[in-house]
Tab-separated table of C-alpha atoms in Angstrom:
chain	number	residue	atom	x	y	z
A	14	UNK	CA	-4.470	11.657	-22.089
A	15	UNK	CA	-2.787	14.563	-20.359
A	16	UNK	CA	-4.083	17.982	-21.051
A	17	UNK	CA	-1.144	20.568	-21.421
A	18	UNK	CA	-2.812	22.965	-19.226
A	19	UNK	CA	-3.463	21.563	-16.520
A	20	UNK	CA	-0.226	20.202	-16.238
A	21	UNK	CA	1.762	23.241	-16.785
A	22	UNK	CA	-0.045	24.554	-13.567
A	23	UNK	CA	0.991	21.675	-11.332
A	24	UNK	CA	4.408	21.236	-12.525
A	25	UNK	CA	4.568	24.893	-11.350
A	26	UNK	CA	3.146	24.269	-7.974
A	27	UNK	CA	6.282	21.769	-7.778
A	28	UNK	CA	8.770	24.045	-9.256
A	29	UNK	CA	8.132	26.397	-6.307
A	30	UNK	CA	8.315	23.516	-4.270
A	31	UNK	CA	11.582	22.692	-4.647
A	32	UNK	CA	12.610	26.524	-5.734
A	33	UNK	CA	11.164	27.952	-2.035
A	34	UNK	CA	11.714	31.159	-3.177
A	35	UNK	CA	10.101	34.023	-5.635
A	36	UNK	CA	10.753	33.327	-9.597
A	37	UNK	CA	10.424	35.882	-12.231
A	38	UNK	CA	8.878	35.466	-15.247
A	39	UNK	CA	12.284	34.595	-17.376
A	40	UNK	CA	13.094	31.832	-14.367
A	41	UNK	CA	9.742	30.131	-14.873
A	42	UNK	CA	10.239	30.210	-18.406
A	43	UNK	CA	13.835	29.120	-18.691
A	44	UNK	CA	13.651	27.075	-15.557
A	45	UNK	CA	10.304	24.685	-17.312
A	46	UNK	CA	11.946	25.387	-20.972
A	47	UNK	CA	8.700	27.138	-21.387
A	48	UNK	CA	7.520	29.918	-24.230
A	49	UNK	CA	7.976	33.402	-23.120
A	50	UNK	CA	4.474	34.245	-24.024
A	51	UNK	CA	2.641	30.854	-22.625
A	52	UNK	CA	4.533	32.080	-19.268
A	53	UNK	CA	3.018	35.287	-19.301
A	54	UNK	CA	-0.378	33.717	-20.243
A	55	UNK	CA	-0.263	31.661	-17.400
A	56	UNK	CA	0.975	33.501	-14.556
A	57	UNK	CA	-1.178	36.058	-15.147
A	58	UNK	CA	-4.119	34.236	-15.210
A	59	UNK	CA	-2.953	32.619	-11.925
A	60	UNK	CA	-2.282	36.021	-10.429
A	61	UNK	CA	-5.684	37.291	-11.485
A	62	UNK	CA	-7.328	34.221	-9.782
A	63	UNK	CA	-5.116	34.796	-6.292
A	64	UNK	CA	-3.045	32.094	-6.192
A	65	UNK	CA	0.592	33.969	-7.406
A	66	UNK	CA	1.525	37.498	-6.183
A	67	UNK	CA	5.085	39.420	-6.218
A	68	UNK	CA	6.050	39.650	-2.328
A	69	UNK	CA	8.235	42.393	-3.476
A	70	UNK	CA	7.786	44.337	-6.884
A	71	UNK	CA	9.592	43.095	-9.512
A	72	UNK	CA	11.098	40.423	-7.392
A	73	UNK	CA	9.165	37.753	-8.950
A	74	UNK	CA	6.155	35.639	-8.204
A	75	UNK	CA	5.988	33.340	-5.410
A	76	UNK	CA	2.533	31.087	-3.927
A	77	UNK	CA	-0.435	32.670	-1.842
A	78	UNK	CA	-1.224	31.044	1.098
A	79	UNK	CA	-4.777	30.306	-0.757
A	80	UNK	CA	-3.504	27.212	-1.886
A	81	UNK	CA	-3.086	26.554	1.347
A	82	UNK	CA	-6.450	27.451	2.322
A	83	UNK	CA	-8.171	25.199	0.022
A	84	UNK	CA	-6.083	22.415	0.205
A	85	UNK	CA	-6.495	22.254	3.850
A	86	UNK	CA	-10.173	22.623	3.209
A	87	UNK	CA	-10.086	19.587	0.377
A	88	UNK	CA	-8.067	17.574	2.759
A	89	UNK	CA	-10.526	18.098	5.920
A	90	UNK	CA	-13.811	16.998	4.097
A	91	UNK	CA	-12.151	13.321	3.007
A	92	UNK	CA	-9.017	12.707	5.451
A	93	UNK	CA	-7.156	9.591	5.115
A	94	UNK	CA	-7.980	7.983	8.666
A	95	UNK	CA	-5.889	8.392	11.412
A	96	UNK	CA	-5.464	5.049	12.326
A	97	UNK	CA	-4.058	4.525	8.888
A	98	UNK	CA	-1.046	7.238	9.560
A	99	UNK	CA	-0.723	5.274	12.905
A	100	UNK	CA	0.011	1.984	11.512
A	101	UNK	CA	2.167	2.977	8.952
A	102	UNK	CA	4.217	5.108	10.946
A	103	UNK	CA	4.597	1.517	13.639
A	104	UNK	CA	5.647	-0.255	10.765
A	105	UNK	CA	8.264	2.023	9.648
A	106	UNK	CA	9.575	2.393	12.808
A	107	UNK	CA	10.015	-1.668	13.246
A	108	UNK	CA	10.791	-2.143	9.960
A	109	UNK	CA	12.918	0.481	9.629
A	110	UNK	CA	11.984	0.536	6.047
A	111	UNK	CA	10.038	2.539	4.024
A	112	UNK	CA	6.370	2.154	4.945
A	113	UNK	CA	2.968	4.022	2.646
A	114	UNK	CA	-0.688	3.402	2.639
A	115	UNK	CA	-2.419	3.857	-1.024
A	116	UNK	CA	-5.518	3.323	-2.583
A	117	UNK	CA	-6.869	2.182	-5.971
A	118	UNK	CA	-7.248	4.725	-8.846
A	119	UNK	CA	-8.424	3.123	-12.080
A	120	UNK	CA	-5.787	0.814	-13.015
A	121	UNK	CA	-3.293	2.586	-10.862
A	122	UNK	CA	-2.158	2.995	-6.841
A	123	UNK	CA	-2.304	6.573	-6.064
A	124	UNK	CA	0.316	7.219	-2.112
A	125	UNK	CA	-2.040	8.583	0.072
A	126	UNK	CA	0.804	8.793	2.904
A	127	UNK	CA	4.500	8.044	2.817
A	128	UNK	CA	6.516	7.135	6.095
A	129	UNK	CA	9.895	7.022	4.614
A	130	UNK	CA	13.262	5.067	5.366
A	131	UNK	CA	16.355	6.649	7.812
A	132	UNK	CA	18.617	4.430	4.931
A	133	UNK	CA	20.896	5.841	2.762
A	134	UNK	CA	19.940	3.601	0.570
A	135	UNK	CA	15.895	3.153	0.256
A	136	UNK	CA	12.387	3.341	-1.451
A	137	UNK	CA	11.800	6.822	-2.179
A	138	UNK	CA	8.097	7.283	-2.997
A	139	UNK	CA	5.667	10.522	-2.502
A	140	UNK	CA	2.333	11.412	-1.843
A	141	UNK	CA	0.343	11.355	-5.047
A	142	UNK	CA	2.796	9.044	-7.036
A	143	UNK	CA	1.570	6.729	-9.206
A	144	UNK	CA	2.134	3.076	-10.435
A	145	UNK	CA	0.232	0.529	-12.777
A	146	UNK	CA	-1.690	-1.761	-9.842
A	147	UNK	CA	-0.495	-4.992	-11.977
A	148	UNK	CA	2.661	-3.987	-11.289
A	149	UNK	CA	3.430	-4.489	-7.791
A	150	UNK	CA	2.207	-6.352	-4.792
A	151	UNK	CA	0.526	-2.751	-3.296
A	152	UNK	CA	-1.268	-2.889	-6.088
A	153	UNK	CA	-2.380	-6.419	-6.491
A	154	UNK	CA	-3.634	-5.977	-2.429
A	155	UNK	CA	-6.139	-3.598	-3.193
A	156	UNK	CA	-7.001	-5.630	-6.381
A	157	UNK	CA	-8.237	-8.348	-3.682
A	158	UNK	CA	-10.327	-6.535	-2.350
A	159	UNK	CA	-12.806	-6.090	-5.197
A	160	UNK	CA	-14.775	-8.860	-6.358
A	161	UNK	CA	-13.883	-10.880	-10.064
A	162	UNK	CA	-15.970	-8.921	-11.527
A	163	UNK	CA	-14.972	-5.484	-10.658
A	164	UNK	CA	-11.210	-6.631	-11.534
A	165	UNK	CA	-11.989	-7.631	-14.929
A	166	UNK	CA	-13.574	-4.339	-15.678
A	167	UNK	CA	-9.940	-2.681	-14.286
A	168	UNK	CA	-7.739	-5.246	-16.261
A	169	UNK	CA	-9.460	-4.247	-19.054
A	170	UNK	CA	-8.201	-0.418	-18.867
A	171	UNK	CA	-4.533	-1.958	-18.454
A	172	UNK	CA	-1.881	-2.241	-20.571
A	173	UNK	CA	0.314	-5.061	-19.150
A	174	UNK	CA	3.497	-3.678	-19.639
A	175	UNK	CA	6.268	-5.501	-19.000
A	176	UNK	CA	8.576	-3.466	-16.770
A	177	UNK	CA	10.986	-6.765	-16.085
A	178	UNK	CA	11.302	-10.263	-16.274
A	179	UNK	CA	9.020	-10.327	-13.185
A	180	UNK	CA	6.316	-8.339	-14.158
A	181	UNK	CA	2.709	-9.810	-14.517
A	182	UNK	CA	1.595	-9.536	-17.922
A	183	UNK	CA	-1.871	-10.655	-18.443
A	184	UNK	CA	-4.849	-10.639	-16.051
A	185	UNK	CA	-4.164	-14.269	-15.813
A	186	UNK	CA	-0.917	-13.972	-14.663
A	187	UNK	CA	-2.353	-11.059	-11.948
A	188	UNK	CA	-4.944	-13.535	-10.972
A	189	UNK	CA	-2.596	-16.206	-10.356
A	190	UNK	CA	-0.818	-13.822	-8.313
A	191	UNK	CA	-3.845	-13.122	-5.495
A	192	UNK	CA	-4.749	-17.027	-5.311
A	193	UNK	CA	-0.602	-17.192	-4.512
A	194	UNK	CA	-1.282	-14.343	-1.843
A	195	UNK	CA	-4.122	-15.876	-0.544
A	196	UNK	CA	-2.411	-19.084	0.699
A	197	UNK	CA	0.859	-17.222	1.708
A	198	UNK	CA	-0.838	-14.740	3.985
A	199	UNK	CA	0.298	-11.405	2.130
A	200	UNK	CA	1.151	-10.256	-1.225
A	201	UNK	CA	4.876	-9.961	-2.561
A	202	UNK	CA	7.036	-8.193	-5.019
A	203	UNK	CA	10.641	-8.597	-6.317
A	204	UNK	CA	11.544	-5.703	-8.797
A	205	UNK	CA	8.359	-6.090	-11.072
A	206	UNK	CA	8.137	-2.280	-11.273
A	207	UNK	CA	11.269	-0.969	-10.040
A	208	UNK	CA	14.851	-2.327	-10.390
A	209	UNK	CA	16.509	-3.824	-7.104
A	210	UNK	CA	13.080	-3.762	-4.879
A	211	UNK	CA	11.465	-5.857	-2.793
A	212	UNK	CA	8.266	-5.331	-1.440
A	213	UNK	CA	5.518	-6.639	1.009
A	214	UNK	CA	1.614	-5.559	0.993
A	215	UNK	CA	-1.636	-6.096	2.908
A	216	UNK	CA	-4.878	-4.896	2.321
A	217	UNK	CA	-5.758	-2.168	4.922
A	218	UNK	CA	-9.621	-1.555	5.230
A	219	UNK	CA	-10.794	0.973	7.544
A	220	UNK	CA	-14.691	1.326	7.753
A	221	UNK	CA	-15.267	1.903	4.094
A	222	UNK	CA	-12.536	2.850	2.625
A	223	UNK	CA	-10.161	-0.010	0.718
A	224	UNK	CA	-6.721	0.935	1.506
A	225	UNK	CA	-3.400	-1.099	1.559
A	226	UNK	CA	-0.243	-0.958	3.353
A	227	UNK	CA	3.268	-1.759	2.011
A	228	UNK	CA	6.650	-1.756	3.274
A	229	UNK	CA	9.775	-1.991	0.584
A	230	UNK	CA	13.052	-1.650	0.244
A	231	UNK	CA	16.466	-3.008	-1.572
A	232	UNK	CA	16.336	-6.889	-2.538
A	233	UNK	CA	19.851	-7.052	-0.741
A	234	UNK	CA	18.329	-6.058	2.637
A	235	UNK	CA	14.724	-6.885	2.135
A	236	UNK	CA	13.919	-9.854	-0.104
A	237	UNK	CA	14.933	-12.364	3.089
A	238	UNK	CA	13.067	-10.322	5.609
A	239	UNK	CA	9.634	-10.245	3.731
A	240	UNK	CA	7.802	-12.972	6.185
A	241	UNK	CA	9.018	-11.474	9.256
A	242	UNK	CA	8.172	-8.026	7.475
A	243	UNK	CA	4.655	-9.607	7.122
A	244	UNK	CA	4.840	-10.539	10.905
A	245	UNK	CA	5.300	-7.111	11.746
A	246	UNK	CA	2.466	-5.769	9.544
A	247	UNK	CA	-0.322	-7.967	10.502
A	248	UNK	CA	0.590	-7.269	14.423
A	249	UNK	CA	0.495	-3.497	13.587
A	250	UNK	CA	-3.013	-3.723	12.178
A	251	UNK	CA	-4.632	-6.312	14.152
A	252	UNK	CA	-3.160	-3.875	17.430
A	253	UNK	CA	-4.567	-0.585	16.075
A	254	UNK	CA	-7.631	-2.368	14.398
A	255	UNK	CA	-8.496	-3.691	17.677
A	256	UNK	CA	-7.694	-0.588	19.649
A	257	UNK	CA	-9.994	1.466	17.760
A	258	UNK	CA	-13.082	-1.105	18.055
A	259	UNK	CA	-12.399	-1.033	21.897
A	260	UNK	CA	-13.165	3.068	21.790
């Protein structure tokens, strides 16, 4: 359930994003296919709180640097660890494809960090995107890591869609999945979610928090490489993992 509201706000936090500039009211509207008068409604209430102001009169609205300021603040109070950024950034760099930690949100993988591809040709995923955990092996590597019977409380909030020929579509199916990861050493995808992608995921647990780590990229370049992908991953951790317990 998506409530219109909130979601005109943030899809206005990404329009200036990618706009980097001031918008007037008319741009916002045209620019989101907006109503005049829900425009006005909602800048202005987003001006009175301190988040929009005009740089310049009537040059249009633009960002305070209070989003900033509470963002940072969010952000400081529950960081993603270090060591996390660390190891994703080795893997990238050996891989040379693209590497991003996540974490389990209801019956969905929410990117908590992105280390992305030099390719032309790549994964393209940001922070705070969102996939069905079924769906791919980033996924089913943080399902592992809760016991049977906190997974069959999350399979029951899923749909099982079938996004391709590949795609698990039962809890069975998912199940079958982690026993198959279990005696290969690492979980695996081949376009279950997206078209043309190959992936390769570990669970990534740092103190308490039940992370994984996945590296993807095109089936052409990637679907051979995925257990010397897997070679690369499990050095990275085990390196960092152990560096930090020798502080």
């Amino acid at each position: 359930m998506s409530v219109k509201q909130a979601a005109n706000v943030l899809e206005l936090l990404e329009y200036f994003s990618e706009r980097q500039r001031p918008a007037t009211l008319a741009e916002i509207s045209d620019d989101l296919g907006w109503p005049r008068s829900s425009t006005f409604n909602l800048v202005g209430t987003i001006v009175e709180k301190g988040y929009l102001y005009e740089p310049r009169p009537r040059a249009g609205y633009y960002p305070t640097p209070r989003w900033l300021t509470l963002v940072q603040k969010i952000s400081d109070a529950e960081p993603l660890p270090e060591i996390a950024r660390q190891i994703a950034a080795e893997i990238a760099r050996e891989t040379g494809e693209t590497t991003a930690i996540a974490a389990l949100s209801g019956g969905y993988v929410m990117f908590m960090h992105v280390e992305e591809s030099t390719h032309p040709v790549r994964y393209h995923v940001q922070v705070g995107d969102r996939i069905p955990a079924y769906a791919a092996s980033v996924g089913r590597a943080l399902l592992a890591q809760l016991t049977p019977e906190a997974r069959q409380a999350v399979y029951r909030k899923m749909a099982f869609e079938p996004y391709s020929d590949t795609t698990p579509t039962s809890a069975e199916m998912v199940e079958g999945e982690l026993r198959a990861a279990q005696e290969r050493g690492y979980h695996q995808s081949q376009s279950e979610f997206i078209p043309d992608l190959a992936g390769v995921s570990l669970p990534l647990r740092i103190a308490d928090r039940a992370l994984s780590v996945v590296v993807a990229g095109p089936v052409s370049r990637c679907l051979d490489r995925r257990p010397a992908t897997f070679k690369i991953m499990k050095r990275a951790i085990a390196a960092h993992q152990a560096e930090t317990e020798g502080r």
